[in-house]
Amino acid sequence: GPDDKVDLTGLLAQSGYTGSDPVGAGFIKLTDDGQGDAQIWSNLNSQWWLVSTLQHVQAASLHMSGAFITG
C-alpha cells in the first residue's frame, strides 16, 4: 500500500554510497519480473544482487527517495 517502504540505508552504507540518487548512480535498480512483481537489485562489487521481490507491485509505481523505496 501507500505506506509500504523499503529502507536501503544499511545496504547503501555497506556499498559505500552516500549520495542521494542511488538509482541514477547505478547502485540500485528496480525491475519487473514479468509476473507482476517488482524486484529491487543492488550493485555490489560490480555484480547485481537481488535484494527483494515485492509481490503484486509494478516497478514503474515505485519511487526512490534517498535510501527509501516507496510505492
CSV table of N, CA, C and O in Angstrom, one decimal:
chain,number,residue,atom,x,y,z
A,1,GLY,N,0.8,-1.2,0.0
A,1,GLY,CA,0.0,0.0,0.0
A,1,GLY,C,0.8,1.2,0.0
A,1,GLY,O,2.1,1.2,-0.1
A,2,PRO,N,0.2,2.4,0.1
A,2,PRO,CA,1.0,3.7,0.0
A,2,PRO,C,1.9,3.9,1.2
A,2,PRO,O,2.8,4.7,1.1
A,3,ASP,N,1.7,3.1,2.3
A,3,ASP,CA,2.6,3.3,3.4
A,3,ASP,C,3.8,2.3,3.4
A,3,ASP,O,4.6,2.3,4.3
A,4,ASP,N,3.8,1.4,2.4
A,4,ASP,CA,4.9,0.5,2.3
A,4,ASP,C,6.2,1.2,2.0
A,4,ASP,O,6.2,2.1,1.2
A,5,LYS,N,7.3,0.8,2.6
A,5,LYS,CA,8.6,1.4,2.4
A,5,LYS,C,9.7,0.4,2.6
A,5,LYS,O,9.6,-0.5,3.5
A,6,VAL,N,10.6,0.5,1.7
A,6,VAL,CA,11.8,-0.4,1.8
A,6,VAL,C,13.0,0.5,2.2
A,6,VAL,O,13.3,1.5,1.5
A,7,ASP,N,13.7,0.2,3.2
A,7,ASP,CA,14.8,1.0,3.7
A,7,ASP,C,16.1,0.4,3.3
A,7,ASP,O,16.4,-0.7,3.7
A,8,LEU,N,16.8,1.0,2.4
A,8,LEU,CA,18.1,0.5,1.9
A,8,LEU,C,19.3,1.2,2.6
A,8,LEU,O,20.4,1.1,2.1
A,9,THR,N,19.1,1.9,3.7
A,9,THR,CA,20.1,2.7,4.3
A,9,THR,C,21.4,1.8,4.6
A,9,THR,O,22.5,2.1,4.3
A,10,GLY,N,21.1,0.7,5.3
A,10,GLY,CA,22.2,-0.2,5.6
A,10,GLY,C,22.9,-0.8,4.4
A,10,GLY,O,24.2,-0.9,4.4
A,11,LEU,N,22.1,-1.2,3.4
A,11,LEU,CA,22.7,-1.8,2.2
A,11,LEU,C,23.6,-0.7,1.5
A,11,LEU,O,24.7,-1.0,1.1
A,12,LEU,N,23.1,0.5,1.4
A,12,LEU,CA,23.9,1.5,0.7
A,12,LEU,C,25.1,1.9,1.5
A,12,LEU,O,26.2,2.1,0.9
A,13,ALA,N,25.0,1.9,2.8
A,13,ALA,CA,26.2,2.1,3.6
A,13,ALA,C,27.3,1.1,3.4
A,13,ALA,O,28.4,1.4,3.3
A,14,GLN,N,26.8,-0.2,3.3
A,14,GLN,CA,27.8,-1.3,3.0
A,14,GLN,C,28.5,-1.1,1.7
A,14,GLN,O,29.6,-1.4,1.5
A,15,SER,N,27.7,-0.5,0.7
A,15,SER,CA,28.3,-0.3,-0.6
A,15,SER,C,29.2,0.9,-0.6
A,15,SER,O,29.9,1.2,-1.6
A,16,GLY,N,29.2,1.7,0.4
A,16,GLY,CA,30.0,2.9,0.5
A,16,GLY,C,29.4,4.1,-0.3
A,16,GLY,O,30.0,5.1,-0.6
A,17,TYR,N,28.1,3.9,-0.6
A,17,TYR,CA,27.4,5.0,-1.3
A,17,TYR,C,26.7,6.0,-0.3
A,17,TYR,O,26.0,5.6,0.5
A,18,THR,N,27.0,7.3,-0.5
A,18,THR,CA,26.5,8.3,0.4
A,18,THR,C,25.7,9.4,-0.3
A,18,THR,O,25.3,10.3,0.3
A,19,GLY,N,25.5,9.2,-1.6
A,19,GLY,CA,24.7,10.2,-2.4
A,19,GLY,C,23.2,10.1,-2.1
A,19,GLY,O,22.8,9.4,-1.3
A,20,SER,N,22.5,10.9,-2.9
A,20,SER,CA,21.0,10.9,-2.7
A,20,SER,C,20.3,10.3,-3.9
A,20,SER,O,19.1,10.3,-3.9
A,21,ASP,N,21.0,9.8,-4.9
A,21,ASP,CA,20.3,9.2,-6.1
A,21,ASP,C,20.9,7.9,-6.5
A,21,ASP,O,21.6,7.8,-7.5
A,22,PRO,N,20.7,6.8,-5.6
A,22,PRO,CA,21.4,5.5,-5.9
A,22,PRO,C,21.0,4.9,-7.2
A,22,PRO,O,21.7,4.1,-7.8
A,23,VAL,N,19.7,5.2,-7.7
A,23,VAL,CA,19.3,4.6,-8.9
A,23,VAL,C,20.1,5.3,-10.1
A,23,VAL,O,20.7,4.6,-10.9
A,24,GLY,N,20.1,6.6,-10.0
A,24,GLY,CA,20.9,7.3,-11.1
A,24,GLY,C,22.4,7.0,-11.1
A,24,GLY,O,23.0,7.1,-12.1
A,25,ALA,N,22.9,6.7,-9.9
A,25,ALA,CA,24.3,6.4,-9.7
A,25,ALA,C,24.6,5.0,-10.1
A,25,ALA,O,25.8,4.6,-10.1
A,26,GLY,N,23.6,4.2,-10.3
A,26,GLY,CA,23.8,2.8,-10.8
A,26,GLY,C,24.1,1.8,-9.6
A,26,GLY,O,24.6,0.7,-9.8
A,27,PHE,N,23.7,2.2,-8.4
A,27,PHE,CA,23.8,1.3,-7.3
A,27,PHE,C,22.6,0.5,-7.0
A,27,PHE,O,22.6,-0.6,-6.5
A,28,ILE,N,21.4,1.0,-7.4
A,28,ILE,CA,20.1,0.3,-7.2
A,28,ILE,C,19.4,0.3,-8.6
A,28,ILE,O,19.4,1.3,-9.3
A,29,LYS,N,18.7,-0.8,-8.9
A,29,LYS,CA,17.8,-0.8,-10.0
A,29,LYS,C,16.5,-1.5,-9.6
A,29,LYS,O,16.5,-2.4,-8.8
A,30,LEU,N,15.4,-1.0,-10.2
A,30,LEU,CA,14.1,-1.6,-10.0
A,30,LEU,C,13.6,-2.2,-11.3
A,30,LEU,O,13.6,-1.5,-12.3
A,31,THR,N,13.2,-3.4,-11.3
A,31,THR,CA,12.8,-4.1,-12.5
A,31,THR,C,11.5,-4.9,-12.2
A,31,THR,O,11.1,-5.2,-11.1
A,32,ASP,N,10.8,-5.2,-13.3
A,32,ASP,CA,9.6,-6.1,-13.3
A,32,ASP,C,10.1,-7.5,-13.6
A,32,ASP,O,11.0,-7.7,-14.4
A,33,ASP,N,9.5,-8.5,-12.9
A,33,ASP,CA,10.0,-9.9,-13.1
A,33,ASP,C,9.1,-10.5,-14.1
A,33,ASP,O,9.3,-11.7,-14.4
A,34,GLY,N,8.2,-9.8,-14.8
A,34,GLY,CA,7.4,-10.4,-15.8
A,34,GLY,C,6.2,-11.1,-15.3
A,34,GLY,O,5.4,-11.6,-16.1
A,35,GLN,N,6.0,-11.2,-14.0
A,35,GLN,CA,4.9,-11.9,-13.4
A,35,GLN,C,4.1,-10.9,-12.5
A,35,GLN,O,3.3,-11.3,-11.6
A,36,GLY,N,4.3,-9.6,-12.7
A,36,GLY,CA,3.5,-8.6,-12.0
A,36,GLY,C,4.2,-8.2,-10.6
A,36,GLY,O,3.5,-7.6,-9.8
A,37,ASP,N,5.4,-8.6,-10.4
A,37,ASP,CA,6.1,-8.3,-9.2
A,37,ASP,C,7.3,-7.4,-9.5
A,37,ASP,O,7.9,-7.5,-10.6
A,38,ALA,N,7.6,-6.5,-8.6
A,38,ALA,CA,8.8,-5.7,-8.7
A,38,ALA,C,10.0,-6.3,-8.0
A,38,ALA,O,9.8,-6.9,-6.9
A,39,GLN,N,11.2,-6.1,-8.6
A,39,GLN,CA,12.4,-6.6,-8.0
A,39,GLN,C,13.3,-5.5,-7.7
A,39,GLN,O,13.5,-4.6,-8.5
A,40,ILE,N,14.0,-5.5,-6.5
A,40,ILE,CA,14.9,-4.5,-6.2
A,40,ILE,C,16.3,-5.1,-6.3
A,40,ILE,O,16.5,-6.2,-5.7
A,41,TRP,N,17.2,-4.5,-7.0
A,41,TRP,CA,18.5,-5.0,-7.2
A,41,TRP,C,19.6,-4.1,-6.7
A,41,TRP,O,19.4,-2.8,-6.8
A,42,SER,N,20.7,-4.6,-6.2
A,42,SER,CA,21.8,-3.8,-5.7
A,42,SER,C,23.0,-4.2,-6.4
A,42,SER,O,23.3,-5.4,-6.6
A,43,ASN,N,23.8,-3.2,-6.8
A,43,ASN,CA,25.1,-3.4,-7.5
A,43,ASN,C,26.2,-3.4,-6.4
A,43,ASN,O,26.6,-2.3,-6.0
A,44,LEU,N,26.7,-4.5,-6.0
A,44,LEU,CA,27.8,-4.6,-5.1
A,44,LEU,C,29.0,-5.3,-5.7
A,44,LEU,O,28.8,-6.4,-6.3
A,45,ASN,N,30.1,-4.6,-5.6
A,45,ASN,CA,31.3,-5.2,-6.2
A,45,ASN,C,31.2,-5.5,-7.7
A,45,ASN,O,31.6,-6.6,-8.2
A,46,SER,N,30.5,-4.6,-8.4
A,46,SER,CA,30.3,-4.8,-9.9
A,46,SER,C,29.5,-6.0,-10.2
A,46,SER,O,29.6,-6.5,-11.3
A,47,GLN,N,28.6,-6.4,-9.3
A,47,GLN,CA,27.7,-7.6,-9.6
A,47,GLN,C,26.3,-7.2,-9.1
A,47,GLN,O,26.2,-6.7,-8.0
A,48,TRP,N,25.3,-7.5,-9.9
A,48,TRP,CA,23.9,-7.2,-9.4
A,48,TRP,C,23.4,-8.4,-8.6
A,48,TRP,O,23.5,-9.5,-8.9
A,49,TRP,N,22.8,-8.0,-7.4
A,49,TRP,CA,22.2,-9.0,-6.5
A,49,TRP,C,20.8,-8.6,-6.2
A,49,TRP,O,20.5,-7.5,-6.1
A,50,LEU,N,19.9,-9.6,-6.2
A,50,LEU,CA,18.5,-9.4,-5.9
A,50,LEU,C,18.3,-9.2,-4.4
A,50,LEU,O,18.7,-10.0,-3.6
A,51,VAL,N,17.8,-8.0,-4.1
A,51,VAL,CA,17.6,-7.6,-2.7
A,51,VAL,C,16.3,-8.1,-2.2
A,51,VAL,O,16.2,-8.7,-1.1
A,52,SER,N,15.3,-7.8,-3.0
A,52,SER,CA,13.9,-8.2,-2.6
A,52,SER,C,13.0,-8.2,-3.8
A,52,SER,O,13.2,-7.6,-4.8
A,53,THR,N,11.9,-9.0,-3.6
A,53,THR,CA,10.8,-9.1,-4.6
A,53,THR,C,9.6,-8.6,-3.9
A,53,THR,O,9.2,-9.1,-2.8
A,54,LEU,N,8.9,-7.6,-4.5
A,54,LEU,CA,7.7,-7.0,-3.9
A,54,LEU,C,6.5,-7.6,-4.7
A,54,LEU,O,6.3,-7.3,-5.9
A,55,GLN,N,5.8,-8.4,-4.0
A,55,GLN,CA,4.7,-9.1,-4.7
A,55,GLN,C,3.6,-8.2,-5.1
A,55,GLN,O,3.2,-7.3,-4.4
A,56,HIS,N,3.1,-8.4,-6.4
A,56,HIS,CA,1.9,-7.6,-6.9
A,56,HIS,C,2.2,-6.1,-6.9
A,56,HIS,O,1.2,-5.3,-6.7
A,57,VAL,N,3.4,-5.7,-7.2
A,57,VAL,CA,3.8,-4.3,-7.3
A,57,VAL,C,4.4,-4.1,-8.6
A,57,VAL,O,5.3,-4.9,-9.0
A,58,GLN,N,4.0,-3.0,-9.3
A,58,GLN,CA,4.7,-2.7,-10.6
A,58,GLN,C,5.9,-1.8,-10.3
A,58,GLN,O,5.9,-0.9,-9.5
A,59,ALA,N,7.0,-2.2,-10.9
A,59,ALA,CA,8.3,-1.4,-10.7
A,59,ALA,C,8.1,0.0,-11.0
A,59,ALA,O,8.6,0.9,-10.4
A,60,ALA,N,7.3,0.3,-12.1
A,60,ALA,CA,7.0,1.7,-12.5
A,60,ALA,C,6.3,2.5,-11.4
A,60,ALA,O,6.4,3.7,-11.5
A,61,SER,N,5.7,1.9,-10.5
A,61,SER,CA,4.9,2.6,-9.5
A,61,SER,C,5.8,2.9,-8.3
A,61,SER,O,5.4,3.6,-7.4
A,62,LEU,N,7.0,2.4,-8.3
A,62,LEU,CA,7.9,2.6,-7.1
A,62,LEU,C,8.7,3.9,-7.3
A,62,LEU,O,9.1,4.3,-8.4
A,63,HIS,N,9.1,4.5,-6.2
A,63,HIS,CA,9.9,5.7,-6.2
A,63,HIS,C,11.0,5.6,-5.3
A,63,HIS,O,10.8,5.2,-4.1
A,64,MET,N,12.2,6.0,-5.7
A,64,MET,CA,13.4,6.0,-4.8
A,64,MET,C,13.6,7.4,-4.3
A,64,MET,O,13.7,8.4,-5.1
A,65,SER,N,13.6,7.5,-3.0
A,65,SER,CA,13.9,8.8,-2.4
A,65,SER,C,15.0,8.7,-1.3
A,65,SER,O,14.7,8.1,-0.3
A,66,GLY,N,16.2,9.1,-1.6
A,66,GLY,CA,17.3,8.9,-0.7
A,66,GLY,C,17.5,7.4,-0.6
A,66,GLY,O,17.7,6.7,-1.7
A,67,ALA,N,17.5,6.8,0.5
A,67,ALA,CA,17.7,5.4,0.7
A,67,ALA,C,16.4,4.6,0.9
A,67,ALA,O,16.4,3.4,1.2
A,68,PHE,N,15.3,5.3,0.6
A,68,PHE,CA,14.0,4.6,0.8
A,68,PHE,C,13.3,4.4,-0.6
A,68,PHE,O,13.3,5.3,-1.4
A,69,ILE,N,12.7,3.2,-0.7
A,69,ILE,CA,11.8,3.0,-1.9
A,69,ILE,C,10.4,3.0,-1.4
A,69,ILE,O,10.1,2.3,-0.4
A,70,THR,N,9.6,3.8,-2.0
A,70,THR,CA,8.2,3.8,-1.6
A,70,THR,C,7.3,3.6,-2.8
A,70,THR,O,7.7,3.7,-4.0
A,71,GLY,N,6.1,3.1,-2.6
A,71,GLY,CA,5.1,2.8,-3.6
A,71,GLY,C,4.0,3.8,-3.6
A,71,GLY,O,2.9,3.7,-3.8
